Short mmCIF file of C-alpha atoms in Angstrom, two decimals:
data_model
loop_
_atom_site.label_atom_id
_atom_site.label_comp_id
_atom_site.label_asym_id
_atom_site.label_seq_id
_atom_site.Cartn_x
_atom_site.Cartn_y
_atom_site.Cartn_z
CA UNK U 5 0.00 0.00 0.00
CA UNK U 6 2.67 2.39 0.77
CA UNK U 7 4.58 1.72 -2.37
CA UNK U 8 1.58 2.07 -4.42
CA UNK U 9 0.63 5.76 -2.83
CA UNK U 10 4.49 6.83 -3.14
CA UNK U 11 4.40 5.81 -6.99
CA UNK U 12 0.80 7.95 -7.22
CA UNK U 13 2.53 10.81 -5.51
CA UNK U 14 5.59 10.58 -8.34
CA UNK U 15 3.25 10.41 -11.27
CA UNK U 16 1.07 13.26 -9.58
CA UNK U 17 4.44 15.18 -9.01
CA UNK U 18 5.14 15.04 -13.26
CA UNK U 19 2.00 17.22 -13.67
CA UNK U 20 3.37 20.48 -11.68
CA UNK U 21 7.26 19.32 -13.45
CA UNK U 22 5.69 19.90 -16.53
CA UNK U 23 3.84 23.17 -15.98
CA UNK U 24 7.48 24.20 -14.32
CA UNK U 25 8.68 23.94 -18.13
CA UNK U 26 6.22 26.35 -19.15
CA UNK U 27 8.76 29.51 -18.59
CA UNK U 28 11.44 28.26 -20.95
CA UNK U 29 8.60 27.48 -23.74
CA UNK U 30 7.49 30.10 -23.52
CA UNK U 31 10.08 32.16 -23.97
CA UNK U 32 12.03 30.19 -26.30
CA UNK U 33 9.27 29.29 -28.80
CA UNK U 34 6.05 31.62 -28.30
CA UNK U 35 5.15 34.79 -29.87
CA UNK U 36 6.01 37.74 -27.46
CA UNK U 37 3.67 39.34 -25.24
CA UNK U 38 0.60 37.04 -25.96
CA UNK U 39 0.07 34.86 -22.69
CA UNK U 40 -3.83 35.22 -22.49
CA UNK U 41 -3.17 33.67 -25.94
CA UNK U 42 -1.09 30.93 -24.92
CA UNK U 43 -2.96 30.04 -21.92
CA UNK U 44 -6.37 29.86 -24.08
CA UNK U 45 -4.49 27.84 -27.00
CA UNK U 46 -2.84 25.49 -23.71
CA UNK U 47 -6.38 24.54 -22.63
CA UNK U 48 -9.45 25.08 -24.73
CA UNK U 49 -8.04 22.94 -28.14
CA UNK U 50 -6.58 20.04 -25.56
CA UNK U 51 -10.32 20.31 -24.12
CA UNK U 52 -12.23 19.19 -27.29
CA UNK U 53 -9.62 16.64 -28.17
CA UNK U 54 -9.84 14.87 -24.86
CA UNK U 55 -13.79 15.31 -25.03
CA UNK U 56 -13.74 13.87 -28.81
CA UNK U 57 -11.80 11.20 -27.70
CA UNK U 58 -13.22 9.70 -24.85
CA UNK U 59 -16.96 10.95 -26.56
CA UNK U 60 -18.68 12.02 -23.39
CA UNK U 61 -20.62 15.34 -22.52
CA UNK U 62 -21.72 16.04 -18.70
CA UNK U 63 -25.26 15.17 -17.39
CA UNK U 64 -27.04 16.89 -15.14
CA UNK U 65 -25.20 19.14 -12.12
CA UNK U 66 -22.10 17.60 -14.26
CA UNK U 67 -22.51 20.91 -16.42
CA UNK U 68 -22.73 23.46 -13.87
CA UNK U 69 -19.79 21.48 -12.15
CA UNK U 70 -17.20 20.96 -14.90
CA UNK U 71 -18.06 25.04 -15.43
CA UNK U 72 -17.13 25.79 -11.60
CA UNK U 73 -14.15 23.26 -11.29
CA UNK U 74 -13.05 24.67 -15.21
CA UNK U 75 -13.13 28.46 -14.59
CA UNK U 76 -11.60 27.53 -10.81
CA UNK U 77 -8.88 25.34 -11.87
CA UNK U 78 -7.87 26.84 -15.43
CA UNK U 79 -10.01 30.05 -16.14
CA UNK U 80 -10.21 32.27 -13.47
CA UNK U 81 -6.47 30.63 -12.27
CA UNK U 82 -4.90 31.31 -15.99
CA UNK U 83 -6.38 34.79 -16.47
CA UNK U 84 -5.18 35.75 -12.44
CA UNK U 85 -1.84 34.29 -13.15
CA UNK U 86 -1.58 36.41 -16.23
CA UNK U 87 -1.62 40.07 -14.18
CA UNK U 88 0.23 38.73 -11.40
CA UNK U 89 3.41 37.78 -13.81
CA UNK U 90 2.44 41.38 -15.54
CA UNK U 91 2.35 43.34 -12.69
CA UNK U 92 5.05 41.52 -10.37
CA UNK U 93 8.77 40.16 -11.26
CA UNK U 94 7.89 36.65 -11.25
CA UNK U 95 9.43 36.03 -7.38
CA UNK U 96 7.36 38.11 -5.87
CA UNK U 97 4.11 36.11 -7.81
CA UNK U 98 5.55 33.25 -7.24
CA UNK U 99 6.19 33.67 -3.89
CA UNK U 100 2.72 34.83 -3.14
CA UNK U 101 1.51 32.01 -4.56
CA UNK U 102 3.34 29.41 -2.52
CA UNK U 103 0.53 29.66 0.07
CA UNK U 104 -1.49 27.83 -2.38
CA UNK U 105 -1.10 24.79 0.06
CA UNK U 106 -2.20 26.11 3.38
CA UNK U 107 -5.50 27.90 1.73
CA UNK U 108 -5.94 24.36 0.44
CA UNK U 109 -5.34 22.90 3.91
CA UNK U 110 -7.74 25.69 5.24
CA UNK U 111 -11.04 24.77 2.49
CA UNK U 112 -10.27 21.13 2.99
CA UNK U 113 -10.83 21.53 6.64
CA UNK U 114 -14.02 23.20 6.09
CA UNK U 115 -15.37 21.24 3.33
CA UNK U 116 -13.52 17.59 3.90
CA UNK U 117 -13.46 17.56 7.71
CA UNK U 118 -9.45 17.29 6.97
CA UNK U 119 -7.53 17.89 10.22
CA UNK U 120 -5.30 20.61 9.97
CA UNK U 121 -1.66 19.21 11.66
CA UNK U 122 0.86 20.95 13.10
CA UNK U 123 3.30 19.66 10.55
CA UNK U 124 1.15 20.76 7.98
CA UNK U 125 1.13 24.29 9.12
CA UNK U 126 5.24 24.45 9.31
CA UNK U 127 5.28 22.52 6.04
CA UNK U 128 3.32 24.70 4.37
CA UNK U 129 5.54 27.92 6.03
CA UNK U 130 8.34 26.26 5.13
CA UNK U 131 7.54 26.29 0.90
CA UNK U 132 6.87 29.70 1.46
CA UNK U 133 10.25 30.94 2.67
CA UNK U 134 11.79 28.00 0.28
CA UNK U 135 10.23 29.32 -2.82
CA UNK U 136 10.88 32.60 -1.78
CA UNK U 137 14.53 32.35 -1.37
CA UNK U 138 14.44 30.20 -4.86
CA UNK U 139 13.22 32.65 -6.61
CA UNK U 140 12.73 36.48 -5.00
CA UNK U 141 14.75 39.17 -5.49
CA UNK U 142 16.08 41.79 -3.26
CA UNK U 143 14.83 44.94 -5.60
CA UNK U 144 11.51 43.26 -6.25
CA UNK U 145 8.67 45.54 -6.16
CA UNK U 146 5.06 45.51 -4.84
CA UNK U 147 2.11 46.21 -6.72
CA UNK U 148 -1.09 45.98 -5.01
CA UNK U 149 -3.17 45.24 -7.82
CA UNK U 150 -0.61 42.28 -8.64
CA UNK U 151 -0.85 41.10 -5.18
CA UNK U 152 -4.31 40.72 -5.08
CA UNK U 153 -4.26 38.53 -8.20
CA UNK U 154 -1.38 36.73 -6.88
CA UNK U 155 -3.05 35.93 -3.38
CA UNK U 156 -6.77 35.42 -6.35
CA UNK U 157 -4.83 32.91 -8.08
CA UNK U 158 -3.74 30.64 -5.22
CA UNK U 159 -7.29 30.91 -3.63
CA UNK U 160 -9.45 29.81 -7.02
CA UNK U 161 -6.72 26.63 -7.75
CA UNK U 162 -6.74 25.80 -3.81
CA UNK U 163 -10.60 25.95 -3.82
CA UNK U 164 -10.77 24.18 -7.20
CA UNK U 165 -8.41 21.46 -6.23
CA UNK U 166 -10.73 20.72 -2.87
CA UNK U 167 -14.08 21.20 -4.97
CA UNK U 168 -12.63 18.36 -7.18
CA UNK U 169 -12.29 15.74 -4.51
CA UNK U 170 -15.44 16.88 -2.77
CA UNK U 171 -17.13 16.31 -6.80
CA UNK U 172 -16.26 12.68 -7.71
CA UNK U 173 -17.24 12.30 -11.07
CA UNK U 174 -17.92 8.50 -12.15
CA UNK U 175 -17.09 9.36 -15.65
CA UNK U 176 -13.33 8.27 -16.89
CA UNK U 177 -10.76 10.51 -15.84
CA UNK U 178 -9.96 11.54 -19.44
CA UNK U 179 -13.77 12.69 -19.85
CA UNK U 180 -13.79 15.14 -16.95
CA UNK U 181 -10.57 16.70 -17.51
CA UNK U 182 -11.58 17.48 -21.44
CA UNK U 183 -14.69 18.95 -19.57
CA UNK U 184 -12.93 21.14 -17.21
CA UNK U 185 -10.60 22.33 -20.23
CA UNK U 186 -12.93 23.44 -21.95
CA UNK U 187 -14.50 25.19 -19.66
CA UNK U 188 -11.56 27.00 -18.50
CA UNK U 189 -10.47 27.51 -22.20
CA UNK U 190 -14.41 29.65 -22.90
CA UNK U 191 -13.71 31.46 -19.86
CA UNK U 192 -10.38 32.51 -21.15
CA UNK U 193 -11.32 32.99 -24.95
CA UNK U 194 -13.64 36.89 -24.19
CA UNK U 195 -10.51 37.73 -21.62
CA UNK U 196 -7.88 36.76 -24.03
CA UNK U 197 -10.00 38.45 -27.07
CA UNK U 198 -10.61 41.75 -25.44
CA UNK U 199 -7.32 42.22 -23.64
CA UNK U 200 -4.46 40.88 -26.29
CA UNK U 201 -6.70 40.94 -29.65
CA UNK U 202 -7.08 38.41 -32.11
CA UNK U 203 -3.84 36.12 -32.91
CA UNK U 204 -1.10 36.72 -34.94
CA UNK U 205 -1.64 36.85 -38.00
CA UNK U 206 1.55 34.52 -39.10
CA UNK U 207 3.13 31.97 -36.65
CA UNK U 208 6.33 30.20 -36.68
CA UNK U 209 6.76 26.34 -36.96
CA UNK U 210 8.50 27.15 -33.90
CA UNK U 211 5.57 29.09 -32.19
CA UNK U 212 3.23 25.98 -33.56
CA UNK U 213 5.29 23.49 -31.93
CA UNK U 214 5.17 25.58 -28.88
CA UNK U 215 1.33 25.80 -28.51
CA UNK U 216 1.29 22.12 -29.52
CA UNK U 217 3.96 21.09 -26.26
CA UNK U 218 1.74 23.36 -23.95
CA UNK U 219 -1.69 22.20 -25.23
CA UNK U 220 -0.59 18.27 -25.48
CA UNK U 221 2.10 18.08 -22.53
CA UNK U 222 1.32 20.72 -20.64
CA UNK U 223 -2.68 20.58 -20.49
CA UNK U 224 -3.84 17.26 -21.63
CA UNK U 225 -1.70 14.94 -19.35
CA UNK U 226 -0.56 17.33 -17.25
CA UNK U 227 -3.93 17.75 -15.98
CA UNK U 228 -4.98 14.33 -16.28
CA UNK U 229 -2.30 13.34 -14.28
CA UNK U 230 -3.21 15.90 -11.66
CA UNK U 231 -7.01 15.25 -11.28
CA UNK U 232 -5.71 11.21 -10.67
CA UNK U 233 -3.76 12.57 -7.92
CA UNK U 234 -6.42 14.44 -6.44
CA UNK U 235 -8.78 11.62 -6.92
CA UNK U 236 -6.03 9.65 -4.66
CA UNK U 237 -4.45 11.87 -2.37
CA UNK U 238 -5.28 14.57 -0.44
CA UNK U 239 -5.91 18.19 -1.58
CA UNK U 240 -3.74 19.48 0.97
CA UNK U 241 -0.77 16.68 -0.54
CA UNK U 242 -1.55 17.29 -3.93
CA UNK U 243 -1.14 21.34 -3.72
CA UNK U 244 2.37 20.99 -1.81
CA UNK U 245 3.26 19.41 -5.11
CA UNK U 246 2.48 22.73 -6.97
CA UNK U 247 5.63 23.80 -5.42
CA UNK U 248 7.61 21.81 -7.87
CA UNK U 249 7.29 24.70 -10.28
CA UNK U 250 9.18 27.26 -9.60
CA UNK U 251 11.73 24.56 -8.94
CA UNK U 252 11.99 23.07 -12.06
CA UNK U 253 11.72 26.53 -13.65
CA UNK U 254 14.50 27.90 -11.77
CA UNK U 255 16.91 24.30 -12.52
CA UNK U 256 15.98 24.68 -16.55
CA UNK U 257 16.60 28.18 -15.85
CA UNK U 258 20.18 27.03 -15.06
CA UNK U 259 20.85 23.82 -17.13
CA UNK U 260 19.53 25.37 -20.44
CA UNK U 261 19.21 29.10 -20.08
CA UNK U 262 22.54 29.45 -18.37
CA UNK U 263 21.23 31.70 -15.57
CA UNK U 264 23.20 31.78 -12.18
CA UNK U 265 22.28 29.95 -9.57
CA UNK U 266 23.07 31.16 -6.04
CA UNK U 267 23.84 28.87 -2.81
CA UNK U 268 21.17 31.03 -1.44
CA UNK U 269 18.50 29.63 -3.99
CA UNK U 270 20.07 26.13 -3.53
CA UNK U 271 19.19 26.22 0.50
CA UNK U 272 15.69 27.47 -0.92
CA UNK U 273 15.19 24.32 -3.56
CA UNK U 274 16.56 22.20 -0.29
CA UNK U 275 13.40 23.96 1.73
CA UNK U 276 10.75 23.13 -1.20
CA UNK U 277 11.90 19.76 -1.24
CA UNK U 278 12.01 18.98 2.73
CA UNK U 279 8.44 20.99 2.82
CA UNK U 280 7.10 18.70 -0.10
CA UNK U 281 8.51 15.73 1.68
CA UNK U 282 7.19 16.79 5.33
CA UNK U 283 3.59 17.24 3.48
CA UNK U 284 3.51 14.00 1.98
CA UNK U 285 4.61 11.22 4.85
CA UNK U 286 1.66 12.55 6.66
CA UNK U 287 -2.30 11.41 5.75
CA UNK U 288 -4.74 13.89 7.13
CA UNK U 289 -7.88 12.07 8.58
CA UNK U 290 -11.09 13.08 6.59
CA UNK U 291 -14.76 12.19 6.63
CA UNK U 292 -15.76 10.03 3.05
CA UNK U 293 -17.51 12.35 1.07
CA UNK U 294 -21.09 11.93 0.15
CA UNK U 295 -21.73 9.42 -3.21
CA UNK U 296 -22.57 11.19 -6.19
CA UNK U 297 -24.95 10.70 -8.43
CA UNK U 298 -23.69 8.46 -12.04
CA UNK U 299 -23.40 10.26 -15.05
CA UNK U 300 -25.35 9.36 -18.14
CA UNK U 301 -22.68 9.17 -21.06
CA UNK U 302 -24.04 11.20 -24.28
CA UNK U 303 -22.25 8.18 -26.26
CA UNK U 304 -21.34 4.58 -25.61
CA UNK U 305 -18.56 4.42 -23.69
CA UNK U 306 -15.28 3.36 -25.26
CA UNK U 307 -13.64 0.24 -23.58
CA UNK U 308 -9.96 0.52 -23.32
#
C-alpha cells in the first residue's frame, strides 16, 4: 500500500514538473507578449480533443460542475496568473503564490473535515520561505493590484483542487478533464479576445510546436495526471506538489538558459523539497464524502 501511494505521488508530481517547463517554452518558442493567448491555445483545443476522444458530454449538475471546477482550476487561475506575472517580477508572484497549500489545507478543513496538523502548518511555512529564497529578489517591487491577483490565483486553484475531490465524477478521468478544459479555455477565450486581440496573423513552426507542447504536454496529461492525484491523495498533498514549479523553472533556468544559480536559492530548492517531503509522509484524517450521483454518457462508452 505504501509503495503504491508513493508511486501515485511521483506520477502526480510530473504534472506540476511539466507546468514548471512552461517559462522556458514560452520564452524560447512563443510569440512575445501574448500569454492570455497561450494560456487559451494550452487549454481550450486540448479540451475538445480529450472530449472527442473519450466521446462524453456532462449530465445533469455535471454541467454546472465541470463550469465551476473549469473556470476555478484553469479560467479564473490562468487569467489571475496572467496580471500577477504582468504586474510583479515573477518572485514576488511566485512567492505569493506558494501559500497555495495552506488555503488548500484551510477549504479542505471546512469542506472535507481534513484535520489541519501541526506539521502541515510548518510545512506549508516552510515552501513559502523556500520558494521565496528560490526565486525572490532583493529589488523586487510591490504592486497591489498584482498582489491581489497573486493571493486570487492561489485561492481559485486551492478551492478548485478541494471542490474536485469533494465532486467525484464516475465518468473516466480523461472525460472530466476534457470537460474542465474546456471550460476554463471559454472562460479565457472573451478575456484573451478583449485584452491581447485576435492572434497573430503569421506563426512560426517554432511558435506551432510551442502551442502544440503546452496544449498536449502541458494541459492534456498534465492535468490528467493531476485530477488522478487528487482523486487519490489529499488536496492538501496534492497542492504541496504545486511547489515543484518554480523549482523546475528555476533548474531549466540554469541547465539550459545558463542563468546563475546562487547557494542562497540552492538552500531554498533544499526547503521546497524537505516541505514537499514533510507534506507527503503525513495522511490527514477526513470524513468520506457523500456518493454522487452516475453520469449518463451522451455516447457509448469506449472500452480501453
Amino acid at each position: 500500500m505504501l509503495n503504491k501511494r508513493f508511486g501515485i505521488v511521483l506520477v502526480t508530481a510530473l504534472a506540476p514538473s511539466l507546468w514548471g517547463t512552461t517559462y522556458i517554452v514560452t520564452t524560447e518558442l512563443l510569440p512575445p507578449d501574448r500569454p492570455l493567448l497561450a494560456a487559451l491555445l494550452r487549454a481550450l483545443p486540448a479540451g475538445l480533443l480529450l472530449v472527442a476522444l473519450t466521446r462524453r458530454l456532462p449530465r445533469g449538475d455535471w454541467w454546472w460542475r465541470a463550469l465551476v471546477l473549469g473556470t476555478l482550476n484553469i479560467g479564473a487561475f490562468l487569467a489571475l496568473l496572467f496580471v500577477a506575472a504582468y504586474r510583479l517580477p515573477g518572485g514576488v508572484a511566485a512567492t505569493v503564490g506558494a501559500i497555495q497549500p495552506l488555503v488548500a489545507a484551510g477549504f479542505a478543513v471546512a469542506l472535507l473535515g481534513e484535520r489541519l496538523s501541526l506539521r502541515t502548518t510548518l510545512a506549508g511555512l516552510a515552501g513559502v520561505v523556500g520558494v521565496s529564497l528560490l526565486v525572490l529578489r532583493a529589488d523586487a517591487r510591490l504592486d497591489g493590484v498584482g498582489v491581489a491577483a497573486a493571493f486570487g490565483g492561489a485561492i481559485v486553484m486551492a478551492a478548485g483542487v478541494v471542490l474536485a475531490k469533494r465532486w467525484r465524477s464516475p465518468a473516466p478521468l480523461l472525460a472530466t478533464t476534457g470537460w474542465q478544459l474546456v471550460a476554463g479555455g471559454l472562460v479565457l477565450l472573451p478575456v484573451a479576445l478583449i485584452i491581447e486581440g485576435p492572434p497573430p496573423s503569421t506563426l512560426t513552426a517554432a511558435n506551432l510546436a510551442g502551442y502544440a507542447y503546452l496544449g498536449i504536454i502541458g494541459a492534456a496529461l498534465a492535468y490528467a495526471l493531476w485530477f488522478r492525484g487528487i482523486a487519490a491523495l489529499s488536496p492538501t498533498q496534492v497542492t504541496f506538489l504545486g511547489l515543484l514549479s518554480p523549482l523546475v523553472a528555476t533548474t531549466l533556468g540554469w541547465l539550459v538558459l545558463g542563468q546563475g544559480l546562487t547557494v542562497v536559492q540552492a538552500l531554498g530548492g533544499l526547503i521546497v523539497l524537505g516541505a514537499l517531503v514533510a507534506a507527503q509522509v503525513h495522511q490527514p484524517r477526513q470524513r468520506p464524502p457523500a456518493p454522487e450521483r452516475p453520469i449518463v454518457s451522451a455516447a457509448p462508452a469506449r472500452t480501453h
